[in-house]
Amino acid sequence: MKLGVNIDHVATLRQARMGNDPDPLMAAPLALLGGADGITVHLREDRRHINDRDLRLLKETVPIELNLEMAATAEMLRIARHIKPDMATLVPEKRVELTTEGGLDLKRQRKKLQAAIKKLHDARIPVSLFINPDNTDVETSKEMGADMVEIHTGRYADAKTPKAREREFRRVLLAVEHGLESGITVNAGHGLNYHNVKPVAAIDGIRGLYIGHSIVSRAVLVGLERAVMEMKALISEVAL
Ligand code: PXP
């Protein structure tokens, strides 16, 4: 099973000071060294983390699969067709949300999404649709010509009780099974962390998991001790 590492939140930390550090361009090869099979970035309309420069340079330097998460807007389609990531994942995007809140609304947005899929396909970019764990959405994605779906695991990840978690897990499982029966490639992601990933990773037939926030969060903590030691050493070299 592939692991696609979403490095958006390295850029979130950079944007906290509007400077250059930490640079997501340096995070990508480190994720690769750790075993990542792909790098994902979400270029949002408001450029709150990843920006156009990051995407352009990542495309030039990332030797593994570069997955561009994007809203199906004219601007993003123009950028994607120009940059040509290895794949594009269409996601819903609301300006005020903290993160992608739910899967795509395939019923209401079918025409728009279908046109976006066609435009991306014309540029030879494979397309994945980020959908809720719902059998109808899986079938509709296939009908719409998507190459892949990414099943939203957020409700499973956020479930507050074991019973709710079990219910949400079954939804994910059934959607994956339905996708495989329908002949579409199935990925999964959102909210997966070091405590909840194993049951999802154990589902047969999922092509890849897309994980971001938990990995970047852990990187801050597992790297903090060394970072403090390095600063302390610099200070000690000259201070009394
Ligand atoms: N998949 C999609 C489609 C997403 O929008 C996100 C968040 O950017 C992720 C996966 C990763 O979610 P998380 O950061 O919670 O691991």
Tab-separated table of C-alpha atoms and ligand atoms in Angstrom:
chain	number	residue	atom	x	y	z
A	1	MET	CA	0.000	0.000	0.000
A	2	LYS	CA	1.365	3.404	-0.973
A	3	LEU	CA	1.812	6.301	1.439
A	4	GLY	CA	1.271	9.762	0.023
A	5	VAL	CA	2.583	12.389	2.426
A	6	ASN	CA	0.773	15.714	2.438
A	7	ILE	CA	3.274	18.473	3.246
A	8	ASP	CA	0.802	21.394	3.341
A	9	HIS	CA	1.370	22.016	7.021
A	10	VAL	CA	5.104	22.488	6.645
A	11	ALA	CA	4.035	25.487	4.585
A	12	THR	CA	1.459	26.432	7.250
A	13	LEU	CA	4.341	26.848	9.699
A	14	ARG	CA	6.239	28.972	7.172
A	15	GLN	CA	3.217	31.194	6.609
A	16	ALA	CA	2.979	31.835	10.364
A	17	ARG	CA	5.907	34.254	9.821
A	18	MET	CA	5.398	34.873	6.100
A	19	GLY	CA	9.084	34.018	5.602
A	20	ASN	CA	11.061	31.195	4.016
A	21	ASP	CA	11.255	28.587	6.809
A	22	PRO	CA	10.418	25.775	6.918
A	23	ASP	CA	10.512	25.244	3.173
A	24	PRO	CA	8.195	22.477	1.913
A	25	LEU	CA	10.756	21.926	-0.837
A	26	MET	CA	13.140	20.592	1.800
A	27	ALA	CA	10.420	18.470	3.388
A	28	ALA	CA	9.715	16.512	0.208
A	29	PRO	CA	13.088	14.715	-0.086
A	30	LEU	CA	13.037	13.967	3.647
A	31	ALA	CA	9.603	12.366	3.290
A	32	LEU	CA	11.021	10.407	0.376
A	33	LEU	CA	13.942	9.221	2.524
A	34	GLY	CA	11.414	8.096	5.130
A	35	GLY	CA	9.688	5.919	2.559
A	36	ALA	CA	6.952	8.132	1.138
A	37	ASP	CA	5.644	6.882	-2.185
A	38	GLY	CA	4.202	10.237	-3.114
A	39	ILE	CA	3.985	13.882	-2.112
A	40	THR	CA	0.650	15.679	-1.927
A	41	VAL	CA	-0.012	19.396	-1.808
A	42	HIS	CA	-3.279	21.325	-1.798
A	43	LEU	CA	-3.027	24.627	-3.616
A	44	ARG	CA	-5.914	26.534	-2.079
A	45	GLU	CA	-7.574	29.560	-3.575
A	46	ASP	CA	-6.348	31.707	-0.651
A	47	ARG	CA	-2.786	30.220	-0.791
A	48	ARG	CA	-2.893	29.826	2.975
A	49	HIS	CA	-0.087	27.258	2.947
A	50	ILE	CA	1.245	25.915	-0.372
A	51	ASN	CA	1.815	28.605	-2.999
A	52	ASP	CA	2.400	28.635	-6.738
A	53	ARG	CA	6.176	28.711	-6.358
A	54	ASP	CA	6.117	25.616	-4.112
A	55	LEU	CA	4.029	23.693	-6.621
A	56	ARG	CA	6.199	24.708	-9.579
A	57	LEU	CA	9.456	23.757	-7.850
A	58	LEU	CA	8.036	20.543	-6.365
A	59	LYS	CA	7.035	19.458	-9.842
A	60	GLU	CA	10.617	20.051	-10.984
A	61	THR	CA	12.264	18.276	-8.059
A	62	VAL	CA	9.998	15.545	-6.678
A	63	PRO	CA	11.023	12.210	-8.226
A	64	ILE	CA	7.983	10.353	-6.872
A	65	GLU	CA	4.268	10.826	-7.494
A	66	LEU	CA	3.172	14.429	-7.065
A	67	ASN	CA	-0.540	14.626	-6.253
A	68	LEU	CA	-2.183	18.028	-6.549
A	69	GLU	CA	-5.309	18.483	-4.445
A	70	MET	CA	-7.426	21.174	-5.994
A	71	ALA	CA	-10.879	22.667	-6.286
A	72	ALA	CA	-12.501	22.357	-9.701
A	73	THR	CA	-12.169	26.065	-10.478
A	74	ALA	CA	-11.032	27.672	-13.727
A	75	GLU	CA	-7.910	29.045	-12.036
A	76	MET	CA	-6.844	25.694	-10.568
A	77	LEU	CA	-7.558	23.857	-13.816
A	78	ARG	CA	-5.363	26.327	-15.683
A	79	ILE	CA	-2.539	25.843	-13.157
A	80	ALA	CA	-2.849	22.040	-13.120
A	81	ARG	CA	-2.857	21.817	-16.915
A	82	HIS	CA	0.269	23.972	-16.998
A	83	ILE	CA	2.195	22.240	-14.172
A	84	LYS	CA	1.036	18.690	-15.013
A	85	PRO	CA	1.234	16.918	-11.641
A	86	ASP	CA	1.310	13.112	-11.753
A	87	MET	CA	-2.300	13.102	-10.567
A	88	ALA	CA	-4.939	15.554	-9.414
A	89	THR	CA	-7.419	15.017	-6.615
A	90	LEU	CA	-10.541	17.131	-6.905
A	91	VAL	CA	-11.740	18.297	-3.491
A	92	PRO	CA	-14.487	20.618	-2.306
A	93	GLU	CA	-13.099	23.876	-0.957
A	94	LYS	CA	-14.745	26.410	1.287
A	95	ARG	CA	-12.930	29.623	2.069
A	96	VAL	CA	-13.615	29.536	5.812
A	97	GLU	CA	-12.997	25.841	6.547
A	98	LEU	CA	-9.954	24.767	8.595
A	99	THR	CA	-9.469	21.696	6.406
A	100	THR	CA	-11.433	19.862	3.702
A	101	GLU	CA	-14.641	19.141	5.576
A	102	GLY	CA	-16.404	16.501	3.535
A	103	GLY	CA	-16.308	14.678	0.239
A	104	LEU	CA	-17.432	16.209	-3.050
A	105	ASP	CA	-21.139	16.784	-3.638
A	106	LEU	CA	-21.377	14.710	-6.798
A	107	LYS	CA	-25.106	15.265	-7.228
A	108	ARG	CA	-25.003	19.043	-7.254
A	109	GLN	CA	-21.626	19.424	-8.935
A	110	ARG	CA	-21.708	16.610	-11.439
A	111	LYS	CA	-21.548	18.784	-14.567
A	112	LYS	CA	-18.790	20.998	-13.243
A	113	LEU	CA	-16.738	18.043	-12.011
A	114	GLN	CA	-17.215	16.097	-15.197
A	115	ALA	CA	-15.968	19.078	-17.208
A	116	ALA	CA	-12.963	19.368	-14.864
A	117	ILE	CA	-12.157	15.665	-15.269
A	118	LYS	CA	-12.247	16.088	-19.039
A	119	LYS	CA	-9.958	19.130	-18.962
A	120	LEU	CA	-7.450	17.292	-16.774
A	121	HIS	CA	-7.640	14.187	-18.941
A	122	ASP	CA	-7.019	16.315	-22.038
A	123	ALA	CA	-3.741	17.304	-20.344
A	124	ARG	CA	-3.077	13.597	-19.569
A	125	ILE	CA	-3.486	14.057	-15.819
A	126	PRO	CA	-5.135	11.118	-13.999
A	127	VAL	CA	-7.975	12.260	-11.739
A	128	SER	CA	-9.101	11.135	-8.314
A	129	LEU	CA	-12.328	12.326	-6.658
A	130	PHE	CA	-12.392	12.847	-2.896
A	131	ILE	CA	-15.729	11.351	-1.858
A	132	ASN	CA	-17.632	10.344	1.238
A	133	PRO	CA	-17.768	6.615	1.980
A	134	ASP	CA	-20.982	6.107	0.047
A	135	ASN	CA	-21.709	3.425	-2.550
A	136	THR	CA	-23.675	5.738	-4.832
A	137	ASP	CA	-20.807	8.249	-4.863
A	138	VAL	CA	-18.385	5.451	-5.722
A	139	GLU	CA	-20.541	4.388	-8.683
A	140	THR	CA	-21.125	7.960	-9.814
A	141	SER	CA	-17.366	8.629	-9.751
A	142	LYS	CA	-16.814	5.696	-12.061
A	143	GLU	CA	-19.609	6.852	-14.389
A	144	MET	CA	-18.110	10.340	-14.468
A	145	GLY	CA	-14.846	8.981	-15.807
A	146	ALA	CA	-12.647	9.425	-12.727
A	147	ASP	CA	-9.604	7.152	-12.645
A	148	MET	CA	-9.611	6.887	-8.867
A	149	VAL	CA	-11.526	7.807	-5.761
A	150	GLU	CA	-10.174	8.786	-2.366
A	151	ILE	CA	-12.551	7.677	0.370
A	152	HIS	CA	-12.888	10.315	3.101
A	153	THR	CA	-11.859	8.736	6.412
A	154	GLY	CA	-12.471	11.893	8.462
A	155	ARG	CA	-15.664	10.719	10.154
A	156	TYR	CA	-13.984	7.444	11.111
A	157	ALA	CA	-10.999	9.387	12.467
A	158	ASP	CA	-13.161	11.873	14.390
A	159	ALA	CA	-15.584	9.326	15.870
A	160	LYS	CA	-15.950	9.921	19.605
A	161	THR	CA	-17.028	6.447	20.757
A	162	PRO	CA	-15.908	2.918	19.816
A	163	LYS	CA	-19.423	2.232	18.504
A	164	ALA	CA	-19.391	5.290	16.250
A	165	ARG	CA	-15.861	4.457	15.106
A	166	GLU	CA	-16.938	0.923	14.207
A	167	ARG	CA	-19.941	2.270	12.275
A	168	GLU	CA	-17.804	4.759	10.349
A	169	PHE	CA	-15.133	2.141	9.720
A	170	ARG	CA	-17.738	-0.169	8.168
A	171	ARG	CA	-18.818	2.663	5.862
A	172	VAL	CA	-15.229	3.060	4.688
A	173	LEU	CA	-14.813	-0.691	4.273
A	174	LEU	CA	-18.024	-1.083	2.254
A	175	ALA	CA	-17.160	1.874	0.026
A	176	VAL	CA	-13.718	0.411	-0.670
A	177	GLU	CA	-15.225	-2.989	-1.490
A	178	HIS	CA	-17.838	-1.378	-3.703
A	179	GLY	CA	-15.163	0.609	-5.511
A	180	LEU	CA	-13.122	-2.475	-6.216
A	181	GLU	CA	-16.226	-4.317	-7.508
A	182	SER	CA	-17.026	-1.338	-9.731
A	183	GLY	CA	-13.519	-1.467	-11.182
A	184	ILE	CA	-12.247	1.891	-9.935
A	185	THR	CA	-8.947	2.407	-8.118
A	186	VAL	CA	-9.520	3.248	-4.461
A	187	ASN	CA	-7.433	5.390	-2.106
A	188	ALA	CA	-8.317	6.683	1.350
A	189	GLY	CA	-7.353	9.551	3.574
A	190	HIS	CA	-8.049	12.420	5.953
A	191	GLY	CA	-7.590	12.463	9.712
A	192	LEU	CA	-5.491	9.300	9.771
A	193	ASN	CA	-2.915	9.239	12.552
A	194	TYR	CA	-0.608	6.937	14.509
A	195	HIS	CA	-3.512	5.548	16.553
A	196	ASN	CA	-6.201	4.982	13.943
A	197	VAL	CA	-4.339	4.101	10.749
A	198	LYS	CA	-3.929	0.345	11.205
A	199	PRO	CA	-7.538	-0.823	10.647
A	200	VAL	CA	-7.719	1.239	7.435
A	201	ALA	CA	-4.301	0.040	6.269
A	202	ALA	CA	-5.505	-3.523	6.806
A	203	ILE	CA	-8.347	-3.115	4.279
A	204	ASP	CA	-7.522	-5.211	1.235
A	205	GLY	CA	-7.252	-3.497	-2.116
A	206	ILE	CA	-6.688	0.132	-1.146
A	207	ARG	CA	-4.026	1.558	-3.447
A	208	GLY	CA	-2.758	4.254	-1.112
A	209	LEU	CA	-3.320	6.336	2.003
A	210	TYR	CA	-2.943	10.111	1.962
A	211	ILE	CA	-1.776	11.460	5.313
A	212	GLY	CA	-0.580	14.916	6.293
A	213	HIS	CA	-1.356	16.634	9.573
A	214	SER	CA	-0.426	13.776	11.910
A	215	ILE	CA	2.931	13.212	10.197
A	216	VAL	CA	3.912	16.888	10.216
A	217	SER	CA	2.739	17.191	13.838
A	218	ARG	CA	4.882	14.246	14.862
A	219	ALA	CA	7.847	15.605	12.956
A	220	VAL	CA	7.714	18.770	15.073
A	221	LEU	CA	7.761	16.738	18.276
A	222	VAL	CA	10.283	14.044	17.391
A	223	GLY	CA	12.591	16.723	15.965
A	224	LEU	CA	12.289	19.230	18.815
A	225	GLU	CA	14.861	17.694	21.154
A	226	ARG	CA	17.557	17.708	18.476
A	227	ALA	CA	16.640	21.211	17.356
A	228	VAL	CA	17.009	22.549	20.924
A	229	MET	CA	20.332	20.714	21.372
A	230	GLU	CA	21.682	22.264	18.172
A	231	MET	CA	20.685	25.778	19.293
A	232	LYS	CA	22.100	25.204	22.782
A	233	ALA	CA	25.396	24.027	21.254
A	234	LEU	CA	25.657	27.178	19.113
A	235	ILE	CA	25.015	29.399	22.113
A	236	SER	CA	27.477	27.470	24.270
A	237	GLU	CA	30.235	27.935	21.706
A	238	VAL	CA	30.381	31.670	22.391
A	239	ALA	CA	28.510	32.416	25.617
A	240	LEU	CA	30.029	32.396	29.072
B	1	PXP	N1	-6.867	13.719	1.512
B	1	PXP	C1	-7.477	14.874	1.157
B	1	PXP	C2	-8.328	14.882	-0.050
B	1	PXP	C3	-7.291	16.042	1.911
B	1	PXP	O1	-7.909	17.184	1.550
B	1	PXP	C4	-6.433	16.000	3.035
B	1	PXP	C5	-6.166	17.252	3.802
B	1	PXP	O2	-5.495	18.171	3.006
B	1	PXP	C6	-5.799	14.782	3.338
B	1	PXP	C7	-6.070	13.653	2.593
B	1	PXP	C8	-4.874	14.658	4.497
B	1	PXP	O3	-5.580	14.835	5.681
B	1	PXP	P1	-4.797	14.958	7.056
B	1	PXP	O4	-3.961	16.188	6.972
B	1	PXP	O5	-5.878	15.013	8.072
B	1	PXP	O6	-3.930	13.717	7.158
